[in-house]
Each structure stands twice: as C-alpha cells, then as structure tokens.
mmCIF file of C-alpha atoms in Angstrom:
data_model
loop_
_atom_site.group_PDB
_atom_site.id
_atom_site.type_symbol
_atom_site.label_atom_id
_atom_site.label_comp_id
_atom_site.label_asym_id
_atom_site.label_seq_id
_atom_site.Cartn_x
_atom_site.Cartn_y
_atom_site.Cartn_z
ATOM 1 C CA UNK G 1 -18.148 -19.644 2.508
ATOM 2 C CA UNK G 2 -20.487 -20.931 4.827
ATOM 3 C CA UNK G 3 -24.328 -21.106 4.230
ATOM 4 C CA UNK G 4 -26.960 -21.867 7.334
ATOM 5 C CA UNK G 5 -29.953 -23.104 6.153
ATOM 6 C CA UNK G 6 -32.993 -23.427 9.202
ATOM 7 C CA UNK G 7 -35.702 -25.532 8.892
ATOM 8 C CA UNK G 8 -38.441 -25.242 11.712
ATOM 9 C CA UNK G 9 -37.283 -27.756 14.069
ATOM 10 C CA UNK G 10 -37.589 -26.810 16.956
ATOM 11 C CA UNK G 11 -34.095 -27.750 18.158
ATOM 12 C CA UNK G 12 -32.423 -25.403 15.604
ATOM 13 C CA UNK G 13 -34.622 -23.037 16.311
ATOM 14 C CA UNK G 14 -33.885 -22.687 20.085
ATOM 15 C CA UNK G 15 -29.984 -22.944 19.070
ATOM 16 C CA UNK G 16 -30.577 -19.862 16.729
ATOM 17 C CA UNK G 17 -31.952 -18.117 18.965
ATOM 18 C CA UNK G 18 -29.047 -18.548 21.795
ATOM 19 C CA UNK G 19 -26.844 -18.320 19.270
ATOM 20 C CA UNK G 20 -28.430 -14.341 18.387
ATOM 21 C CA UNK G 21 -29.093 -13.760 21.939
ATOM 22 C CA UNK G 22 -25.365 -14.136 22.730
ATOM 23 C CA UNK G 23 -24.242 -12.003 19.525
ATOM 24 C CA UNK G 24 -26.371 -9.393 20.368
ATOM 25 C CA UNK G 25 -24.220 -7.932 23.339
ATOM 26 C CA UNK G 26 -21.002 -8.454 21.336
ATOM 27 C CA UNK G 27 -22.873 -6.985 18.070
ATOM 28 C CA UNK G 28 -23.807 -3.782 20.196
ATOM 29 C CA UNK G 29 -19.184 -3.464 20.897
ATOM 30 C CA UNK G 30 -18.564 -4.156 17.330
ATOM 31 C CA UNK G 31 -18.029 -1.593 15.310
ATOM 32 C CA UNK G 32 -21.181 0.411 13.139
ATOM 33 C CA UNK G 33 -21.675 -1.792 10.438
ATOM 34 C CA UNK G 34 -21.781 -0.061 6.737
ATOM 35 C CA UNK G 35 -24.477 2.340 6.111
ATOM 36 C CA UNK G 36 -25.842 0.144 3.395
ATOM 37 C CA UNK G 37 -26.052 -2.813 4.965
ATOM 38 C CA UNK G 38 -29.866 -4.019 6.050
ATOM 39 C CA UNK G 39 -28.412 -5.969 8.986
ATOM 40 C CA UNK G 40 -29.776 -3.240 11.367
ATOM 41 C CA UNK G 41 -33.285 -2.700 9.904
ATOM 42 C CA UNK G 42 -33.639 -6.935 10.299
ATOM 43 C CA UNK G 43 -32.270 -7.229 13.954
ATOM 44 C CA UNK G 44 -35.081 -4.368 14.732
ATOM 45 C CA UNK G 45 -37.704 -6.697 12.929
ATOM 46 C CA UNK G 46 -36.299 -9.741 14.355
ATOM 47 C CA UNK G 47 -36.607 -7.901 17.942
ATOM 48 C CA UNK G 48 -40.369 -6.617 17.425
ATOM 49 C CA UNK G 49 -41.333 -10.362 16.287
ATOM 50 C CA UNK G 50 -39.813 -11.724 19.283
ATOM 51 C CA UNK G 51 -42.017 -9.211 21.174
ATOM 52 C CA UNK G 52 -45.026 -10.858 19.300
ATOM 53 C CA UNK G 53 -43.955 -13.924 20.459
ATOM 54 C CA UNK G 54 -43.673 -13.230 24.096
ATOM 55 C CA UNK G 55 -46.897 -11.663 23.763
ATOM 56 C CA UNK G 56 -48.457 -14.257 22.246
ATOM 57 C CA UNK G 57 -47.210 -17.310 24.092
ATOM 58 C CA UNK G 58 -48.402 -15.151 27.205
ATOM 59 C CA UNK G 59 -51.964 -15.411 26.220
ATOM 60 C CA UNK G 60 -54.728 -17.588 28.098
ATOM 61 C CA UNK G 61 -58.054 -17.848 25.732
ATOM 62 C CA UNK G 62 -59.202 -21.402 25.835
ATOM 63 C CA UNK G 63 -62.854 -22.203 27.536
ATOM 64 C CA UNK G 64 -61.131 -24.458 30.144
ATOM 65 C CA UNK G 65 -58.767 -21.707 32.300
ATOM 66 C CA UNK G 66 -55.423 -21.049 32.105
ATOM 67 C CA UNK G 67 -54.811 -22.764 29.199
ATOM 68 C CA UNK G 68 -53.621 -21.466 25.487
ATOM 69 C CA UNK G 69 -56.135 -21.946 23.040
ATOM 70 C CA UNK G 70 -55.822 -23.151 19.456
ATOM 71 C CA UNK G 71 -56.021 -19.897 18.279
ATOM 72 C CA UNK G 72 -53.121 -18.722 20.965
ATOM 73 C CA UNK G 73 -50.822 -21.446 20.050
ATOM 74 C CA UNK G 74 -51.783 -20.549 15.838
ATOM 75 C CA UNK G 75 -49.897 -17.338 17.098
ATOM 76 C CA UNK G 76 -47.151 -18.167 18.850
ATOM 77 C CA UNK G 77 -46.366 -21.047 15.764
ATOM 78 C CA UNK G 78 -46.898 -18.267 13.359
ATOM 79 C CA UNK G 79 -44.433 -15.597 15.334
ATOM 80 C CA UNK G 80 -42.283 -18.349 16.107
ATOM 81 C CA UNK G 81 -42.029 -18.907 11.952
ATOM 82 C CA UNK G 82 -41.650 -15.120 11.815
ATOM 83 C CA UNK G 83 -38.622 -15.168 13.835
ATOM 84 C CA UNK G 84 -37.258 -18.241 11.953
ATOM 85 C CA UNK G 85 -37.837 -16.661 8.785
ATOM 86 C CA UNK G 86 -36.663 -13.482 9.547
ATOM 87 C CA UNK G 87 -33.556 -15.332 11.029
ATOM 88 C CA UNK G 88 -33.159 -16.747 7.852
ATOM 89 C CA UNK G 89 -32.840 -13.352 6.007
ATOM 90 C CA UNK G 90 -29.982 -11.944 9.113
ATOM 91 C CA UNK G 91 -28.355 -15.251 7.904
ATOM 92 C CA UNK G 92 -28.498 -13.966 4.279
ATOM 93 C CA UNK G 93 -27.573 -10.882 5.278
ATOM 94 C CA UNK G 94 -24.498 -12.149 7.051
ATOM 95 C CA UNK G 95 -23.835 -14.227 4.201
ATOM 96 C CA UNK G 96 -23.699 -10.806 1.766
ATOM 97 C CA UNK G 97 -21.779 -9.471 4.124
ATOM 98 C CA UNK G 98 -19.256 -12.193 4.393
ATOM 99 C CA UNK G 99 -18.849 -12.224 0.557
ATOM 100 C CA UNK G 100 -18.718 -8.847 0.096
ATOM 101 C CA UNK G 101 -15.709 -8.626 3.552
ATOM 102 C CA UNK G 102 -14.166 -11.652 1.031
ATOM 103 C CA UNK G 103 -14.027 -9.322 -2.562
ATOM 104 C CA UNK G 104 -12.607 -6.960 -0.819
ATOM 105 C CA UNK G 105 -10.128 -8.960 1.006
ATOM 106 C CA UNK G 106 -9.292 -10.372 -2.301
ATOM 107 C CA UNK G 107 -9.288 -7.154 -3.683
ATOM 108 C CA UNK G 108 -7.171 -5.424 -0.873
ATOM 109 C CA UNK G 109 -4.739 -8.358 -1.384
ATOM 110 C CA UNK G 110 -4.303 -7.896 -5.371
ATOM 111 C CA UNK G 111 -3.810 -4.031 -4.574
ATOM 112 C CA UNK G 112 -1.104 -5.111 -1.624
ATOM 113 C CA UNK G 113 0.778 -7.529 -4.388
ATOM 114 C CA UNK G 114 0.552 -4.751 -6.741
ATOM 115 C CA UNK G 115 2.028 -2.348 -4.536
ATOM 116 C CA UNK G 116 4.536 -4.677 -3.208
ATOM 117 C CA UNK G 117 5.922 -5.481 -7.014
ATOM 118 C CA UNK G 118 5.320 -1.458 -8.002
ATOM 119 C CA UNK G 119 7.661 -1.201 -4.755
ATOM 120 C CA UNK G 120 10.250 -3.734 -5.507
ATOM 121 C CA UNK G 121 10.227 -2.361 -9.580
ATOM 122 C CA UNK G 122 10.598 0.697 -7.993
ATOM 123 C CA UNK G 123 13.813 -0.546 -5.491
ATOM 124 C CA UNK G 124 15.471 -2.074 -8.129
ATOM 125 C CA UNK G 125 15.234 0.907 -10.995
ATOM 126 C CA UNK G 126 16.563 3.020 -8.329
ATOM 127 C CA UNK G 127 19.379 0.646 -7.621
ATOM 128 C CA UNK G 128 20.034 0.573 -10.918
ATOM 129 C CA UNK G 129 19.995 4.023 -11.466
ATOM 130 C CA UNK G 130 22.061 4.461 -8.281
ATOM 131 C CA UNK G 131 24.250 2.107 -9.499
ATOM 132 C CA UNK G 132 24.732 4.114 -13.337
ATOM 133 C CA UNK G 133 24.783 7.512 -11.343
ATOM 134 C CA UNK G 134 27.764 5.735 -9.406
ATOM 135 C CA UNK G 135 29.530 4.751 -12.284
ATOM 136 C CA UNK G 136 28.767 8.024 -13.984
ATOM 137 C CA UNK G 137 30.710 9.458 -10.916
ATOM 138 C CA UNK G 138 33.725 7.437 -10.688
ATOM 139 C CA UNK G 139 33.861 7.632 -14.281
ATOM 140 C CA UNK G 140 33.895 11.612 -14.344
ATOM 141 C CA UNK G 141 36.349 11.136 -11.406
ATOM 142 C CA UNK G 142 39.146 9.172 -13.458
ATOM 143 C CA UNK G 143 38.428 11.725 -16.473
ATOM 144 C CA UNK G 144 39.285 14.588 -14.212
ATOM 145 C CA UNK G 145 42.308 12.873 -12.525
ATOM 146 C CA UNK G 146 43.491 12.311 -16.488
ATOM 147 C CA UNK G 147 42.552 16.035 -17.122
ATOM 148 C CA UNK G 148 44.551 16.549 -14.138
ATOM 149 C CA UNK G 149 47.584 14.865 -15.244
ATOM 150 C CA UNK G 150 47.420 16.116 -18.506
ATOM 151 C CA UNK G 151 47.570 19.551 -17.340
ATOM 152 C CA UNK G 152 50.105 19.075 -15.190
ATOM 153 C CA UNK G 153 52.257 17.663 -18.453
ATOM 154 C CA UNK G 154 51.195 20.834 -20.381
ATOM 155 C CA UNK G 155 52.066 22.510 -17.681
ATOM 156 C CA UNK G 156 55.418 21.195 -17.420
ATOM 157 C CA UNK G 157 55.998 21.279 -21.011
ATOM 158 C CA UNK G 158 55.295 25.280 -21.118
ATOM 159 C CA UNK G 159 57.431 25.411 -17.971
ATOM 160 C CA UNK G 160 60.288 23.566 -20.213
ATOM 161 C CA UNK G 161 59.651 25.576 -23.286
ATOM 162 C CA UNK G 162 59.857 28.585 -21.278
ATOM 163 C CA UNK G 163 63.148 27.540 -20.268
ATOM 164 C CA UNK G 164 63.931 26.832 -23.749
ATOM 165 C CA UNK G 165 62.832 30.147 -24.900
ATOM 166 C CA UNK G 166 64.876 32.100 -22.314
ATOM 167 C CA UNK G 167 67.848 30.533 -23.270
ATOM 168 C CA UNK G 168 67.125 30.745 -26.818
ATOM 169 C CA UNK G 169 66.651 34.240 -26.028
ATOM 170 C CA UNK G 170 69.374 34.572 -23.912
ATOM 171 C CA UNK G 171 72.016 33.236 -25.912
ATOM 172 C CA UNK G 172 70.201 35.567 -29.327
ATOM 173 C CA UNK G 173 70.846 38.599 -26.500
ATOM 174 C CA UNK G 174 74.461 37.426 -25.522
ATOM 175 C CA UNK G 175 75.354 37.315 -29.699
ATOM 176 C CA UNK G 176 73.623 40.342 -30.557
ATOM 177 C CA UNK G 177 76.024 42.165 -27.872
ATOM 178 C CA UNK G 178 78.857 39.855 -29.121
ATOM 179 C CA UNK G 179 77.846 41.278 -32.489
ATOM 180 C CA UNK G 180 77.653 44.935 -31.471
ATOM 181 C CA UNK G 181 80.806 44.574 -29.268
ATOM 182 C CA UNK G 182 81.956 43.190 -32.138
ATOM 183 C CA UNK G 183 80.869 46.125 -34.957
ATOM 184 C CA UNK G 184 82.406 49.074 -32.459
ATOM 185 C CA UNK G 185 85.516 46.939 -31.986
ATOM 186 C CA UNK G 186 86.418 46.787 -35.671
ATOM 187 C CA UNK G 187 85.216 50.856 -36.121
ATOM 188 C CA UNK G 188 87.821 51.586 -33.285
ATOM 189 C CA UNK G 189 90.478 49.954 -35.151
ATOM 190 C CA UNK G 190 89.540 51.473 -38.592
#
C-alpha cells in the first residue's frame, strides 16, 4: 500500500497537479465510482479552489500598476494551500479506496479458494459415489447372471424330474394294464 504525503513545495505541488490534470480525462472513461465514496464531492472542491486560484493569481491591486499586491499573493498562497490540502484528502481518499479494492480482493480470493475446494470436495464425493454406484451395478449384474444360472439349473432339474415322473408314471400305467390284463386273463381261464 502506497501512501503520498505533500508538503508545500512547490515542485510537488506543480507535479500533483499534472499528475490530477492528466487523471482527470481518464477519471471521466472510468467507470462511476461507488455511491459512497467522497472521491466525487472532493474533485468538485478541488475544481472550485482551483477556480479561486486562477482568480486570484489574476488579480492586480498593488499601488505601483500591474503588479500583485501582498494581499493578492496572501490569496493565491492561501488557494494554492487549499488545493494542496484538499489534494491531500483525494490522496486519502484514494488510499481508502485502494484498501478497501484490497479487502475485497482478499476477500473475493478466500471465497474463490473456498469455492474451488467446495468444487473439488464436491468432484471427488461424486467420483466416489460414481465409483460405489458402479460397483453397486456390476455387482447386481453378476448376482443376476448367478440368478440366471441358477434358474436355468432349476429349470433343468424340473425338466429332468419331469422326465422322471413320466416314466415313473409311465411304467406305474404300463403295470397297472399288465395287472388288469393280467386279472381278466386268469378270470378267462377260471
């Protein structure tokens, strides 16, 4: 953080003043500054001291012509004090401004890493419940290829038993007749 400090040499003066001069037409393309900030109210009391001062260097009182008098250059020390003073407080003013554009840089940044971890937790719990919801699936998948087979064994095994019964049944149907054939071949003979 930078702080300017003036004093009222005349030198630094002069250079503050360029140095405002030449913001001023890139001040009036950047954007509106905040509502809140006093920045505009001191530019507009920084321009209607200047005015004092152009009025009051411009003044000719002294006995002897066209010469300033005391009293004339009293003025134009005492606007040109104005103007370093009141430089002094747009100074401030930029330095408020410049601490408060730092919080919330350094606050913007905290929320950005904050929101950059939330997003990588975030990446890697869905991952990882990707991951489980994967497993979950080709788990479920081998269960139903077992359920598969299994049926398919049952399935075969009722097929079998099926046969089994029919030719249970079959061969209970061929010796009941063999029995009846049987019982009517022995009353024929009796």
């Amino acid at each position: 953080m930078f702080r300017f400090r003036f004093s009222t040499s005349p030198v630094r003066t002069t250079l503050v003043l360029l140095l405002l001069r030449a913001a001023m037409p890139a001040a009036a393309q950047a954007p509106a500054v905040s509502p809140d900030s006093r920045l505009p109210g001191l530019l507009s009391e920084r321009k209607t001291l200047t005015d004092r001062y152009r009025e009051a260097s411009a003044q000719r009182h002294s006995l002897f012509g066209n010469k300033p008098s005391k009293k004339d250059l009293q003025e134009v020390v005492d606007a040109l004090q104005g103007i370093v003073d009141k430089d002094q407080q747009i100074v401030d003013a930029l330095n408020e401004t410049a601490q408060q554009a730092t919080t919330t840089s350094a606050r913007l940044t905290a929320t950005t890493t904050h929101l950059e971890t939330s997003s990588r937790d975030d990446r890697n719990l869905t991952a990882q419940r990707l991951s489980e919801l994967t497993n979950e699936a080709e788990n479920l998948h081998q269960r139903e290829k077992q359920q598969l087979a299994k049926m398919r064994d049952l399935e075969a095994e009722v097929a079998e038993a099926k046969q089994g019964h029919f030719v249970r049944d079959a061969l209970i149907a061929g010796l009941a007749v063999l029995c009846v054939g049987l019982v009517v071949v022995r009353r024929k003979r009796r």
